[in-house]
Short mmCIF file of C-alpha atoms in Angstrom, two decimals:
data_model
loop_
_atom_site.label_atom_id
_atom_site.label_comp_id
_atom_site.label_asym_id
_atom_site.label_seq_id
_atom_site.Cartn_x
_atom_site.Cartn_y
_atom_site.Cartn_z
CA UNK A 1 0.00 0.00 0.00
CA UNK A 2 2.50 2.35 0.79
CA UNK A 3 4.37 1.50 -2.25
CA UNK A 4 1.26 2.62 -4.39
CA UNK A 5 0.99 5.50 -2.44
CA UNK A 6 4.36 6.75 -3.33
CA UNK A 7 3.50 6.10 -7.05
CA UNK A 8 0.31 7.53 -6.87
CA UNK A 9 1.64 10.28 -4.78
CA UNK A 10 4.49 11.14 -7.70
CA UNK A 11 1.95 11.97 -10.36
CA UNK A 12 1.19 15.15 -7.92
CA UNK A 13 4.07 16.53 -8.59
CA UNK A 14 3.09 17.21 -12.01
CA UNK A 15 1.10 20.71 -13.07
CA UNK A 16 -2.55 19.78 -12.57
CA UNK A 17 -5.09 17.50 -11.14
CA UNK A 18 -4.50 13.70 -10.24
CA UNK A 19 -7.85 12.12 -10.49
CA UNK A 20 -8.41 9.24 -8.93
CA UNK A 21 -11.49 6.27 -7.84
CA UNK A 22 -12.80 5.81 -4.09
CA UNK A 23 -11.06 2.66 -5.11
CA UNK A 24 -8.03 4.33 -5.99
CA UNK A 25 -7.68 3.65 -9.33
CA UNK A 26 -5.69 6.10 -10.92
CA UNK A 27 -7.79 7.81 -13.93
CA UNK A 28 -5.09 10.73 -14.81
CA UNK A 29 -2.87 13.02 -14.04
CA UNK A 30 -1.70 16.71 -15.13
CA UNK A 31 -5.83 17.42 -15.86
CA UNK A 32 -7.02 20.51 -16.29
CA UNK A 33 -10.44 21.00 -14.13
CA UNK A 34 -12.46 23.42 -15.77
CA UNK A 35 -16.46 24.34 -14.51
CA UNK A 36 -18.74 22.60 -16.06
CA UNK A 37 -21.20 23.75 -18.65
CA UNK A 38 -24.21 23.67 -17.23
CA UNK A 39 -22.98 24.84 -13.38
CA UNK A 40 -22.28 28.18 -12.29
CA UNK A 41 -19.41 29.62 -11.05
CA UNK A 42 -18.94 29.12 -7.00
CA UNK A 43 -19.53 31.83 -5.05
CA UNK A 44 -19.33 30.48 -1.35
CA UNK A 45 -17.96 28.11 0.28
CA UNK A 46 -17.06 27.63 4.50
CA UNK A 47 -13.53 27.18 5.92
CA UNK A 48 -13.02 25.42 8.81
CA UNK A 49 -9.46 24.16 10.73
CA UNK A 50 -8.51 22.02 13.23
CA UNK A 51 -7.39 24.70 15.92
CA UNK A 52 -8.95 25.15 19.46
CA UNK A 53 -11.18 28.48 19.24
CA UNK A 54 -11.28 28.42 15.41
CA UNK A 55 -14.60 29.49 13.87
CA UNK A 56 -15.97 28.63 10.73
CA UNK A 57 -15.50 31.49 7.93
CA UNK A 58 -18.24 31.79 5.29
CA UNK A 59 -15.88 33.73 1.91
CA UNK A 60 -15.88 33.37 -1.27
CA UNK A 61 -13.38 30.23 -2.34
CA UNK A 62 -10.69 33.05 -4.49
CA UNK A 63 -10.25 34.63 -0.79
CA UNK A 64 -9.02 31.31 0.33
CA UNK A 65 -5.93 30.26 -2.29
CA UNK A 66 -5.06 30.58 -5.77
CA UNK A 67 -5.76 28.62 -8.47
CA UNK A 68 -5.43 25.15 -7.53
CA UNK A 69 -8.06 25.85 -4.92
CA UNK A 70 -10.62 27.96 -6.45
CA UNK A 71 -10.47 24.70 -9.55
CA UNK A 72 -10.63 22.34 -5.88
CA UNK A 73 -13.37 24.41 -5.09
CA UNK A 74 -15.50 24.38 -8.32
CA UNK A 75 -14.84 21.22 -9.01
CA UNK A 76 -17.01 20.02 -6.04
CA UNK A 77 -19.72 22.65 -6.22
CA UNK A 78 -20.40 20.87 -9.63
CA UNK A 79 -19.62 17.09 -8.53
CA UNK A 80 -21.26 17.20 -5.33
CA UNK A 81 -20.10 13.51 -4.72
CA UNK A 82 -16.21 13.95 -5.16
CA UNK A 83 -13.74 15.12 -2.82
CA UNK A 84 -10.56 17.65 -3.73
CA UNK A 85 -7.63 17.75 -1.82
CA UNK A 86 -5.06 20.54 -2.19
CA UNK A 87 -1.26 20.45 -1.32
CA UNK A 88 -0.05 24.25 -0.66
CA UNK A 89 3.69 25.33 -0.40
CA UNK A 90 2.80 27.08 2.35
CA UNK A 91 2.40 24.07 4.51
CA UNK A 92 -1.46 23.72 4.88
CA UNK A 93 -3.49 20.40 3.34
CA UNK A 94 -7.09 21.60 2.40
CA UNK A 95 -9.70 18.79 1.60
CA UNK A 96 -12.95 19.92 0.03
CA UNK A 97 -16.14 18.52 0.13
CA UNK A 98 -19.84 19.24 -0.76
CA UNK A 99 -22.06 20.07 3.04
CA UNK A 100 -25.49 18.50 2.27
CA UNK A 101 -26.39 20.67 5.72
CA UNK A 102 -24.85 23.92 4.46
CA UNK A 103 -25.87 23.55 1.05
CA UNK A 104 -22.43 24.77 -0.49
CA UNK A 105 -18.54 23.71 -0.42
CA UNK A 106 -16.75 22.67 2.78
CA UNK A 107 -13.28 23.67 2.90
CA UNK A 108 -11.10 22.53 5.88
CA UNK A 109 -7.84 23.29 6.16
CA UNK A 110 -5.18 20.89 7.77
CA UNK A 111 -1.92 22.20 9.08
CA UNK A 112 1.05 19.49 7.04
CA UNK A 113 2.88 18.65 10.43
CA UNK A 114 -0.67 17.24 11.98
CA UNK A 115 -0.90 14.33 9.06
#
């Protein structure tokens, strides 16, 4: 397993999206993730992180990270069954995900040294 998860883990490296199964089949690599035709663009989405006295912050997803997160972003406002995860250079893991309760994207944002 860990093996395939350094493979798997490799075709990150490369510009663009790594899509893969719940069965983690890998399905490509170095996509581009564009919106899809008949969804609109995302407007709002909710931030949370793992830190005592954090609250969660309601923003639109550009406010939150550049490219690779507002594509993260969109990509589950118009799949509302996939999950995103993002890799920053600045040291933060953010995993997005559609909130049935909320009604719009879930970000939260992981801190690299608590993985």
């Amino acid at each position: 397993m860990r093996r395939n998860i350094g493979i798997v883990g490799g075709f990150t490296a490369v510009d663009g999206a790594t899509v893969i199964t719940r069965e983690y089949t890998l399905l490509a690599f170095g996509a581009k993730v564009a919106r899809a035709h008949a969804s609109t663009p995302v407007e709002a989405m909710v931030l949370t992180e793992p830190v005592v006295g954090s609250e969660p912050r309601h923003l639109h997803p550009a406010q939150n990270g550049g490219t690779r997160h507002l594509a993260a972003a969109q990509f589950v406002h118009d799949q509302h069954n996939a999950i995103a995860l993002v890799a920053s250079v600045d040291g933060f893991f953010t995993v997005f995900a559609w909130s049935a309760s909320l009604q719009q994207v879930h970000a939260h944002k992981i801190d690299v040294l608590l993985l």
